[in-house]
Coordinates of C-alpha atoms in Angstrom, one line a residue:
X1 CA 0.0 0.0 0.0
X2 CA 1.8 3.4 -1.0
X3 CA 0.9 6.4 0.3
X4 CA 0.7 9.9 -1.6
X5 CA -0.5 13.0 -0.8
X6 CA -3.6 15.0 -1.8
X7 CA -4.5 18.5 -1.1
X8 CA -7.7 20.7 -1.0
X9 CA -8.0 24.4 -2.3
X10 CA -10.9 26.5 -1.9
X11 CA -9.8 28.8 -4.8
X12 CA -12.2 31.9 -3.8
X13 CA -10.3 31.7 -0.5
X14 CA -7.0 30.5 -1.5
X15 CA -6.6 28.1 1.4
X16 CA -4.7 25.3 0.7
X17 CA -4.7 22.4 3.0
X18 CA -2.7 19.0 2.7
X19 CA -3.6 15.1 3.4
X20 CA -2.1 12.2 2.8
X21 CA -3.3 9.3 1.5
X22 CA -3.4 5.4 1.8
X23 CA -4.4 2.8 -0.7
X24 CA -7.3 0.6 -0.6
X25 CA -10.0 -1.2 -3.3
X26 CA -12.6 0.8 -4.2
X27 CA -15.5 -2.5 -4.1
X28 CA -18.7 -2.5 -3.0
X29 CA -21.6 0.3 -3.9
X30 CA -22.3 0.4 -7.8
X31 CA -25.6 2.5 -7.5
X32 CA -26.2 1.9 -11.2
X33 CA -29.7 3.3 -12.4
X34 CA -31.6 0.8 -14.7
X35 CA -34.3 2.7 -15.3
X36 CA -33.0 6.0 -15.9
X37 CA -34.8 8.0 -13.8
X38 CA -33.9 11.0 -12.1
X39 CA -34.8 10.3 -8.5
X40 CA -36.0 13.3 -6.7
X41 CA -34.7 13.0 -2.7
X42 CA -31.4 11.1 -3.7
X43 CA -29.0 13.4 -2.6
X44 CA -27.8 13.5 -6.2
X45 CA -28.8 17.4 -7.5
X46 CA -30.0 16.4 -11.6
X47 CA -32.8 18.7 -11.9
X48 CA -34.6 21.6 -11.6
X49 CA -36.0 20.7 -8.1
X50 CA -32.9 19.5 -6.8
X51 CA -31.1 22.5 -7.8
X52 CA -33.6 24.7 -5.9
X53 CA -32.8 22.8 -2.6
X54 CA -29.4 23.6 -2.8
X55 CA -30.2 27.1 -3.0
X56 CA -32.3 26.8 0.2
X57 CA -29.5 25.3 1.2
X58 CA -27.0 28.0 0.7
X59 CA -29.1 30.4 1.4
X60 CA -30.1 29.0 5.3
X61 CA -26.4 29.5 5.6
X62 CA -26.0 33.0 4.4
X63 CA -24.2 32.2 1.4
X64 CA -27.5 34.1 -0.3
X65 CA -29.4 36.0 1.3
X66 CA -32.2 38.9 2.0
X67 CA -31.4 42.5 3.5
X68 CA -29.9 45.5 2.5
X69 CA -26.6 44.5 3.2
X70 CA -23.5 42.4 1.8
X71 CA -24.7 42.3 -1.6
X72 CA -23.2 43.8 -5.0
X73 CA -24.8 46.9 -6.0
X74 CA -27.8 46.6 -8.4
X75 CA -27.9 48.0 -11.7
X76 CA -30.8 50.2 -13.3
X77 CA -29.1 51.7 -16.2
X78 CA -31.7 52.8 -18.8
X79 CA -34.5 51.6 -16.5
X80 CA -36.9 53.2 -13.7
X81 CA -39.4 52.1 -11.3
X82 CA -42.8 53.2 -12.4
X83 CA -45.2 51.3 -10.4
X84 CA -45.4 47.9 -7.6
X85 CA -48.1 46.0 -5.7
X86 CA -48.0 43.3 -3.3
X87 CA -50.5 40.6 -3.5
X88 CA -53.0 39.8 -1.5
X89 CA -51.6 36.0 -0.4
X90 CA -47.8 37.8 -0.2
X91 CA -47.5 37.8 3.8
X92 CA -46.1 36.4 6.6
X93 CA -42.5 34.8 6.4
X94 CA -42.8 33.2 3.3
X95 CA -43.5 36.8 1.3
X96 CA -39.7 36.7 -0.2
X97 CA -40.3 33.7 -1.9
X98 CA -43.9 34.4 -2.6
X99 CA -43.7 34.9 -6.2
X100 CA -41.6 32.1 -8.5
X101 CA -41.9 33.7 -12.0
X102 CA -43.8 37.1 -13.8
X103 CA -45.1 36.7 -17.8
X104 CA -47.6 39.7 -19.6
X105 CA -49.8 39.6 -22.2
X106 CA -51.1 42.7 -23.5
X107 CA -52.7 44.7 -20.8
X108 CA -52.4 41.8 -18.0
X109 CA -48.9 40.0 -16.1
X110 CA -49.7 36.8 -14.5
X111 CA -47.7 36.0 -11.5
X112 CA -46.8 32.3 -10.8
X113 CA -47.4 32.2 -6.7
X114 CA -45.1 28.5 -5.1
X115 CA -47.4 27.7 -2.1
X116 CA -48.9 30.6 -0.6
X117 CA -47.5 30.8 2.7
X118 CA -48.7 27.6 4.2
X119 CA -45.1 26.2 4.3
X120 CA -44.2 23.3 3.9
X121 CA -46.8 22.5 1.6
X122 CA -50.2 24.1 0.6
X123 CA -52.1 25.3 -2.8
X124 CA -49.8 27.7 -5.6
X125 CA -51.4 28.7 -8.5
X126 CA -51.3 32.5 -10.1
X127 CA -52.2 36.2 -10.0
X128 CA -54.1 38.1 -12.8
X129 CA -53.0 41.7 -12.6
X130 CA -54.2 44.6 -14.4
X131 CA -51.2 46.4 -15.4
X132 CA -52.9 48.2 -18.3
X133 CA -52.0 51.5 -16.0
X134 CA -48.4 50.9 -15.0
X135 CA -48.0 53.1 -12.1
X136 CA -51.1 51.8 -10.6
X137 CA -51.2 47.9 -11.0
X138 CA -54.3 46.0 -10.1
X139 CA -55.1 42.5 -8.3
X140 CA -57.7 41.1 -10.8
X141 CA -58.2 37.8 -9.4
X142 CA -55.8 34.4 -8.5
X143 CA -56.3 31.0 -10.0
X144 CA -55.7 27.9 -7.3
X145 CA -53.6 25.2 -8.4
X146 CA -54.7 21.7 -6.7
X147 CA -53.2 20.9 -3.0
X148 CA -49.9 20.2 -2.8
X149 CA -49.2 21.3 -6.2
X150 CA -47.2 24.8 -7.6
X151 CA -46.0 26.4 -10.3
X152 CA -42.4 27.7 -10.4
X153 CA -40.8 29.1 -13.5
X154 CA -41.6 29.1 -17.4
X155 CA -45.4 30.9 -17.0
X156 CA -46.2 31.8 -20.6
X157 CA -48.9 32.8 -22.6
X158 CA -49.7 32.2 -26.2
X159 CA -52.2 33.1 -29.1
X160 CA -53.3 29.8 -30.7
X161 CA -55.5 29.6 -33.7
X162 CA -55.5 26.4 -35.0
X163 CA -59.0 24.6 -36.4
X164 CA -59.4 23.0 -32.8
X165 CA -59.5 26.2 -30.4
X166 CA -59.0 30.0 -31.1
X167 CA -58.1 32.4 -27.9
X168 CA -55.1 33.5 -25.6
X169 CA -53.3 30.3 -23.8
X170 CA -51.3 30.4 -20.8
X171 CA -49.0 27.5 -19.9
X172 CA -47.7 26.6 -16.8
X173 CA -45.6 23.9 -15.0
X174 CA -46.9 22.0 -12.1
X175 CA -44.4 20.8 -9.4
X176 CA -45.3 18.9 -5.9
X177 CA -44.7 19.2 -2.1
X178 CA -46.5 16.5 0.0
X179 CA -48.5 13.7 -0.5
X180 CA -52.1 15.1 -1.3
X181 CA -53.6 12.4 -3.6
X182 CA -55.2 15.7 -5.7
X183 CA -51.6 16.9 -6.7
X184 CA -50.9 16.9 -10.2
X185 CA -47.4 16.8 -12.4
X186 CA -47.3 17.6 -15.9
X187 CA -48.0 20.9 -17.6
X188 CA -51.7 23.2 -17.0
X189 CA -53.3 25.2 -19.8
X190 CA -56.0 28.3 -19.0
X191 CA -58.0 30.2 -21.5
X192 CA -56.8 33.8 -21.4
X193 CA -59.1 35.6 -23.5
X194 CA -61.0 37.2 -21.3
X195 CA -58.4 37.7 -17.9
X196 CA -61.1 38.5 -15.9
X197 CA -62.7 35.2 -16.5
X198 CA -60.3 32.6 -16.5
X199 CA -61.0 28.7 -17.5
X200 CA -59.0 25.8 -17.4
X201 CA -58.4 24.3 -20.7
X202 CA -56.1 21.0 -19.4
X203 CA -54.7 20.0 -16.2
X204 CA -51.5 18.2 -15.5
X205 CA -51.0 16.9 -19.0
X206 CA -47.0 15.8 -19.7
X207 CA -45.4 12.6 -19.8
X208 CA -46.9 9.6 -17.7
X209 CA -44.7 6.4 -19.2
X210 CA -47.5 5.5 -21.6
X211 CA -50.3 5.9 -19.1
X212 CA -47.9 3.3 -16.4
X213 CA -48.0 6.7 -14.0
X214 CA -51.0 7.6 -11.9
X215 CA -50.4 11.3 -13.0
X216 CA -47.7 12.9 -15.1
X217 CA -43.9 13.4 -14.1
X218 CA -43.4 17.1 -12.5
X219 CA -41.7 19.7 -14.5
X220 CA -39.8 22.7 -14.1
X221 CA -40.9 24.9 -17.0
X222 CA -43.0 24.9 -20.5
X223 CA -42.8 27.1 -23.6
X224 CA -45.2 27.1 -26.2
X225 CA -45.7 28.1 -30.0
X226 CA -47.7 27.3 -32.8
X227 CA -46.3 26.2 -36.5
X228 CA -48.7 26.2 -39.3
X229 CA -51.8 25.2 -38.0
X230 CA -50.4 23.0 -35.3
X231 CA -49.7 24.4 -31.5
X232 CA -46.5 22.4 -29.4
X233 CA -45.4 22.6 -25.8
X234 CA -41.9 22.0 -25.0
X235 CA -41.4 20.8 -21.2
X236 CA -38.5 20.1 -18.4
X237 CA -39.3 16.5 -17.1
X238 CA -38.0 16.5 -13.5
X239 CA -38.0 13.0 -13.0
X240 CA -36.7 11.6 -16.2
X241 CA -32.9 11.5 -17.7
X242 CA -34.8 12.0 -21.0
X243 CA -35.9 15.2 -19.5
X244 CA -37.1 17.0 -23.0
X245 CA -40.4 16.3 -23.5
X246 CA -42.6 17.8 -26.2
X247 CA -46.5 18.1 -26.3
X248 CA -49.0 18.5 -28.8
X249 CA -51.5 21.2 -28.1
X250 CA -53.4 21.9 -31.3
X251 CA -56.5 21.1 -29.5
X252 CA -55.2 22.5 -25.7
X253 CA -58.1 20.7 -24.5
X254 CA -56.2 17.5 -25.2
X255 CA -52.7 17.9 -25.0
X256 CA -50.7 14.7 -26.2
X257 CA -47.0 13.8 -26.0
X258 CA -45.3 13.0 -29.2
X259 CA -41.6 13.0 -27.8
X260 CA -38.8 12.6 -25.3
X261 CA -35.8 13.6 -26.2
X262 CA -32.4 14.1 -23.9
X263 CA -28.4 15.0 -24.1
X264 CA -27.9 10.9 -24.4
X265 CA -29.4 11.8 -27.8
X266 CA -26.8 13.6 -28.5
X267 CA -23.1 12.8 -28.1
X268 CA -21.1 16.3 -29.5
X269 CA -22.9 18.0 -26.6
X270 CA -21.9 15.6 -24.1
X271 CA -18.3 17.1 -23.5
X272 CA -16.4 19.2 -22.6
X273 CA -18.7 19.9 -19.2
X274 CA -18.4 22.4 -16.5
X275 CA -17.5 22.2 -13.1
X276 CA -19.7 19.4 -11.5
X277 CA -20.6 17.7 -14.1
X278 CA -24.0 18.2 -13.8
X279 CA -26.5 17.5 -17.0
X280 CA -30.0 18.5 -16.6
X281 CA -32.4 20.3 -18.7
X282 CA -33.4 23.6 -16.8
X283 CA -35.4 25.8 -19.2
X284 CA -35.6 26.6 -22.8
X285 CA -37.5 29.1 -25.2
X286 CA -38.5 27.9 -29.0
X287 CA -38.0 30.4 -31.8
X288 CA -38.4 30.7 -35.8
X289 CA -34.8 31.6 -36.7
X290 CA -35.0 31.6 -41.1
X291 CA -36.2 28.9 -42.3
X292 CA -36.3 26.9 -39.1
X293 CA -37.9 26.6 -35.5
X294 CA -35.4 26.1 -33.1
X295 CA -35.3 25.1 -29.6
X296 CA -32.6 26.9 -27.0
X297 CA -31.8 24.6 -24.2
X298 CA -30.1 26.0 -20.9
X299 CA -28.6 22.5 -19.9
X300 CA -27.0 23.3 -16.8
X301 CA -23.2 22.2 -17.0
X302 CA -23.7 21.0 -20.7
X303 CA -24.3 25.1 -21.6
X304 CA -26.6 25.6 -24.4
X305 CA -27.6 23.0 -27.1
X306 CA -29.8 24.3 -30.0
X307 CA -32.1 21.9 -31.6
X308 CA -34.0 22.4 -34.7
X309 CA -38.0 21.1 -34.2
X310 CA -39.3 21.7 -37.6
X311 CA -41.0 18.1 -37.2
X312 CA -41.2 18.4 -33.4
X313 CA -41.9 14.8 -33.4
X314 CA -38.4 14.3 -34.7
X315 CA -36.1 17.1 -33.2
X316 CA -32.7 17.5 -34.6
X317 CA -29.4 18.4 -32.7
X318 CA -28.1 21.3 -34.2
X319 CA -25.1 22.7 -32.3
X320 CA -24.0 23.1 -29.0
X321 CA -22.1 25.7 -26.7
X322 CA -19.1 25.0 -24.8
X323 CA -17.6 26.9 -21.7
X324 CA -14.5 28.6 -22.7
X325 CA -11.4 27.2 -20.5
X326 CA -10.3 28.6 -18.4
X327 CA -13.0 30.7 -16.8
X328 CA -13.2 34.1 -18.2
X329 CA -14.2 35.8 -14.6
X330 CA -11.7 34.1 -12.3
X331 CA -9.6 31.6 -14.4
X332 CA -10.9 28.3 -13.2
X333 CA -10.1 25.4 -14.9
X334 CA -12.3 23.5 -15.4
X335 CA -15.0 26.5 -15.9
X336 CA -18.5 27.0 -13.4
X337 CA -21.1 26.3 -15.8
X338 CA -24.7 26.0 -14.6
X339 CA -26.7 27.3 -17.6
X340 CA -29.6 28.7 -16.4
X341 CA -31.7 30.1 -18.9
X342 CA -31.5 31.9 -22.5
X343 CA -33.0 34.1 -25.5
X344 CA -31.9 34.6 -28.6
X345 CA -31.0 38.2 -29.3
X346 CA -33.9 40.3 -31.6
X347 CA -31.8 39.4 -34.4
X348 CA -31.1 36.0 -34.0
X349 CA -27.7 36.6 -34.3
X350 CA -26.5 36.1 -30.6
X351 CA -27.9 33.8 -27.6
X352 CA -27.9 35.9 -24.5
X353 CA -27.7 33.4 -21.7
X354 CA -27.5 33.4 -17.8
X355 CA -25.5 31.7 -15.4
X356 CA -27.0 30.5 -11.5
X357 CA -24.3 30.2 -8.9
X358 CA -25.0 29.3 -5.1
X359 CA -21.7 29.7 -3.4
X360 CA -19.1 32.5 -3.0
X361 CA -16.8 29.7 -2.6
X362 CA -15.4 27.0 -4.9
X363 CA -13.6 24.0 -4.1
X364 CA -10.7 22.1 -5.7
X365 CA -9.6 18.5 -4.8
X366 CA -5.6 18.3 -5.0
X367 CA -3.4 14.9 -5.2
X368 CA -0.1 16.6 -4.7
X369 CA 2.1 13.7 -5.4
X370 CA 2.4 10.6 -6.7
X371 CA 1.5 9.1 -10.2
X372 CA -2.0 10.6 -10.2
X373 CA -0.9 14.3 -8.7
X374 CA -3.0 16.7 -10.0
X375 CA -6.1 18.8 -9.3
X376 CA -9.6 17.3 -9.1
X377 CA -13.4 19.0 -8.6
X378 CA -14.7 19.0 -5.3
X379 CA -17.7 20.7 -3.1
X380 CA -18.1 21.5 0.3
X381 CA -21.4 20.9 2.4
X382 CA -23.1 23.5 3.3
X383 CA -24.6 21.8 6.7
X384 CA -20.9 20.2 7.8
X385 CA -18.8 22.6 9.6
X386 CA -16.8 24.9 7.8
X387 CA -13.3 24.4 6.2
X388 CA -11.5 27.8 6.9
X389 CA -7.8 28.9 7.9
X390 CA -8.3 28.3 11.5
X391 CA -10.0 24.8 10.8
X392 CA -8.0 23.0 7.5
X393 CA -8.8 19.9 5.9
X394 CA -6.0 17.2 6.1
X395 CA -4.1 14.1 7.1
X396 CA -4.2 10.8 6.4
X397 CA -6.8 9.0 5.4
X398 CA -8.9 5.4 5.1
X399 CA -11.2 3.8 2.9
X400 CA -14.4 3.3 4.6
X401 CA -16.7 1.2 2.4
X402 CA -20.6 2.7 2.6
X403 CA -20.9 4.3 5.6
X404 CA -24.7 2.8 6.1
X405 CA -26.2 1.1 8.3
X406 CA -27.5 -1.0 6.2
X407 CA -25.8 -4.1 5.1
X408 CA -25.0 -2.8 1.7
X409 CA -21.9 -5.9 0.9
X410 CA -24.7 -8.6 2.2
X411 CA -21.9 -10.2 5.1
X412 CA -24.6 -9.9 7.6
X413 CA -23.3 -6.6 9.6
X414 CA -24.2 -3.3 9.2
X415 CA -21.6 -1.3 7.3
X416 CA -21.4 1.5 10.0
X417 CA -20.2 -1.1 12.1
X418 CA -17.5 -1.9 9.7
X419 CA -15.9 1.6 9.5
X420 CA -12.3 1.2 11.0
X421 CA -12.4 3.4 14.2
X422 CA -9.9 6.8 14.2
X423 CA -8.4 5.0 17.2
X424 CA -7.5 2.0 15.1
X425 CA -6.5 3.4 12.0
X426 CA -4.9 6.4 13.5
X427 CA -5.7 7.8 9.8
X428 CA -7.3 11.8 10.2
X429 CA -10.1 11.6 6.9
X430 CA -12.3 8.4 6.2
X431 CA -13.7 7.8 2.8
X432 CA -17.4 6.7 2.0
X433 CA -18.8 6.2 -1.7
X434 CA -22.4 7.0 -2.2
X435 CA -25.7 5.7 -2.6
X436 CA -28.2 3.6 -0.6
X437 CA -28.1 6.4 2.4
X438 CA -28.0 9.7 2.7
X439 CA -24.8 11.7 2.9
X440 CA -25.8 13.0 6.1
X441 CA -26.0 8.9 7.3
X442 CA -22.3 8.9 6.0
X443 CA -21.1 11.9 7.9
X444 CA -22.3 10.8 10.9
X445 CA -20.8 7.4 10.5
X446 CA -17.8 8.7 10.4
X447 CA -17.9 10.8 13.3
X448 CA -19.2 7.6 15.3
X449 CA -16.1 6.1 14.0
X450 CA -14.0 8.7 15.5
X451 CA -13.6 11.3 12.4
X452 CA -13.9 14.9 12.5
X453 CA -13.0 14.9 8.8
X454 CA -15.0 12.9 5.9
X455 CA -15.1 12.4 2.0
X456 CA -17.9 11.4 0.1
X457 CA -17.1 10.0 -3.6
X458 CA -19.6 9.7 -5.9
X459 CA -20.8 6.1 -6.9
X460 CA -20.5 5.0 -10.1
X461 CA -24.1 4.9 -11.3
X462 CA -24.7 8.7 -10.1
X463 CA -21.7 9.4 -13.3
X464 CA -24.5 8.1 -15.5
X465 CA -22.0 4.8 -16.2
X466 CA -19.2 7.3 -16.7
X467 CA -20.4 10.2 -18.7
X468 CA -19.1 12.2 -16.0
X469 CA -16.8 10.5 -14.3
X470 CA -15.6 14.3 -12.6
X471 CA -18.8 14.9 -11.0
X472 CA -19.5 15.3 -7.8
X473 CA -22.8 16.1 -5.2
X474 CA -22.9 17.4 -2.0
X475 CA -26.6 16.7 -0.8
X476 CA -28.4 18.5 1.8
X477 CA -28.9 17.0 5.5
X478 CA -31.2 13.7 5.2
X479 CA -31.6 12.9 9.2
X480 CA -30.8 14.8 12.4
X481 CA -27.9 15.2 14.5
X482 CA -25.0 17.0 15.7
X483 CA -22.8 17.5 13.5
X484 CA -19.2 17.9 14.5
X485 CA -17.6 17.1 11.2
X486 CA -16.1 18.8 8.2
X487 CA -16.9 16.9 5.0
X488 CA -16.3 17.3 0.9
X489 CA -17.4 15.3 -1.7
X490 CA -15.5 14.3 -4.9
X491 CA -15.7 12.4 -8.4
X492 CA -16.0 9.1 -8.4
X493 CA -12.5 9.2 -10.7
X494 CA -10.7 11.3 -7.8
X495 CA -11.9 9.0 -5.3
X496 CA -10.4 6.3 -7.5
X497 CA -7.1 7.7 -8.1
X498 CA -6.9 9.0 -4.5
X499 CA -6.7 5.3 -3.3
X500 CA -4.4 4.6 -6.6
X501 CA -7.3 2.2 -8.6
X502 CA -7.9 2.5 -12.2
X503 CA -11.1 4.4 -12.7

């Protein structure tokens, strides 16, 4: 067993803290994903949902947050505030978040409300505001979702006029918190014509595995158009890996789903990624550019991908952005990613995209000797303690299988039990892999085991059978209790090479 050394950098910081390492076999935990779902919960963050966690998450640590204070001064150039209203549900301590999304339509905005202050889970739905006098807006009325479902971002209205319905549609995604049997996934249509008297057209119509679900997958966002004489939806499937789905809605009464569609599909946009490694479709916006309608996808650490859906039954990959290397802000190598959203420019000519970051600091995994010395990706949990000057990250470390309690490698003992003790070891930083627990279950193993310091690799499966064998999750707190420990997470290749294996 030969021992190298391996170092961590948080680069906003510039700390730099050194371990050392021993060898061990990497066996156990696969956590391969046969059905190719994205499993909402699993500590792994691949979609929209997930995403939005981890900015709760970073947010309940200060990392973002609300006041007047600590933040980088806005900017209003060429603009001025003409007119505001607070809603009628926007009260209590839940009036920050209140509102998840804005969209207008000639002399009305529509205002996507998440769950109306009845935390943790109640009734979303939308506002109908007059804003036909902008200095004076007006509360028209506010459209209920069913319990325990919301909308969040991607509200959008449409003209259709197609031999099936004529009138004013607006879309909007349905997403879930609790178990209320009436919740609904999928995508919601409303007759707009008249804003002051609202009907629903469809409700929670998307993607139900060929009728197999008991309601259709949740989803993060929809954009419409119409082509010809036929009307599409375009929708972010939360729950899927083939997270592109695309709807029918000549007749918005009956909304049907002709395709799914994902990044698998295609392989030029599959690499080079960003930092993390995470691929998940976040938004998108459809637009006649020439001769052809094209779909612009904000694929998180993928960038954009452009797909041409001329025959929206059969979409076609048309190009693809890349991150330039290294980042153009602060130089990292490789760059942050996280695609966000995006528009073509009035002119077609450009695609004006945006960026989401949650933490002012970044994390680099460094193997500072040895044949595989070199600097890997690597992310902090926001619910550990802190890694800072006064409180480094390093020593030797040990493998330490699952970190469960379960008995994942089926000897009959509970693999918590099996994590050599500090005392035993004498090593300073044990070594889980993920899956079958949460991270938090890991953490805490290793501070049972004697460890104040703890790294979580990711499994094989959560690399999507090695399309990105870089990245890495750090999940949010899955069960309660005192937390005394520092912990990272890495790739499931670092974690690998740290212990000297072949990846």
């Amino acid at each position: 067993m030969r021992p190298w050394k391996a170092a961590l950098v948080i680069a906003t910081l510039g700390l730099v803290t050194t371990a050392t390492a021993g060898g061990s076999a990497l066996a156990g935990l696969d956590g391969s994903d046969p059905d190719r779902t994205h499993r909402l919960g699993d500590a792994t963050v691949d979609t929209p949902l997930e995403v939005d966690a981890e900015q709760a998450e970073s947010a309940a640590h200060d990392e973002q947050h609300g006041g007047v204070g600590g933040h980088l001064p806005a900017s209003s150039k060429n603009m001025k505030l003409v007119g505001k209203l607070a809603v009628s549900g926007a009260v209590g301590a839940d009036k920050p978040g209140h509102i998840a999304d804005v969209t207008s339509f000639g002399n009305y905005a529509y205002l996507s409300a998440r769950r109306l202050n009845t935390s943790p889970c109640g009734a979303g739905g939308f506002y109908t505001v007059d804003i036909s006098d902008p200095t004076n807006p007006t509360e028209v009325g506010f459209t209920a979702f069913p319990p325990g479902s919301y909308p969040g971002e991607g509200m959008h209205v449409i003209t259709v006029n197609t031999p099936s319905f004529k009138g004013d549609v607006l879309l909007a995604n349905n997403e879930n918190c609790g178990s209320s049997a009436e919740r609904v996934g999928g995508m919601s249509l409303y007759d707009v014509t008249d804003p002051t008297a609202i009907t629903l057209l469809a409700l929670g119509k998307g993607d139900t595995n060929n009728g197999a679900l008991a309601r259709a997958r949740q989803i993060h966002s929809v954009f419409g158009w119409q082509a010809g004489k036929r009307a599409f939806a375009i929708i972010v499937d939360n729950e899927e890996v083939t997270d592109v789905d695309i709807m029918e809605i000549t007749d918005p009464r009956n909304p049907v789903h002709i395709k799914e569609v994902s990044i698998l599909d295609w392989p030029d946009a599959q690499a080079p990624l960003a930092n993390g490694e995470s691929i998940f479709l976040h938004d998108m916006v459809v637009k006649r550019v020439g001769t052809q309608w094209r779909a612009l996808l904000s694929y998180w650490d993928a960038g954009w991908i452009v797909l041409n859906v001329n025959d929206p039954a059969n979409p076609v990959f048309v190009n693809d952005s890349d991150y330039p290397v290294p980042d153009p802000l602060l130089g990292f190598d490789p760059p942050e990613g996280n695609a966000h959203q995006g528009e073509y420019s009035y002119n077609n000519k450009y695609i004006i995209g945006t960026d989401e970051d949650f933490s002012p600091d970044r994390l680099s995994f460094q193997i500072t000797s040895g044949p595989n010395a070199g600097f890997y990706g690597g992310g902090q949990f926001g619910w550990t303690v802190p890694i800072s000057a006064s409180n480094p990250f390093e020593g030797s470390t040990v493998w330490g299988g699952s970190g469960c309690e379960e008995d994942v490698d089926g000897n009959g003992v509970s693999d918590r039990a099996e994590v050599p003790s500090q005392a035993s070891t004498g090593a300073d930083v044990v070594v889980f892999t993920r899956g079958v627990c949460f991270f938090s279950k890991k953490v805490e193993s290793g501070q049972l085991a004697g460890y104040d310091q703890v790294i979580v690799m990711q499994s094989h499966g959560g690399t999507r059978n090695g399309l990105t064998p870089n990245g890495f999750t750090c999940g949010s707190q899955g069960n309660a209790f005192v937390v005394t420990a520092s912990a990272i997470c890495i790739g499931h290749r670092a974690g690998h090479l740290l212990f000297g294996d072949t990846p």
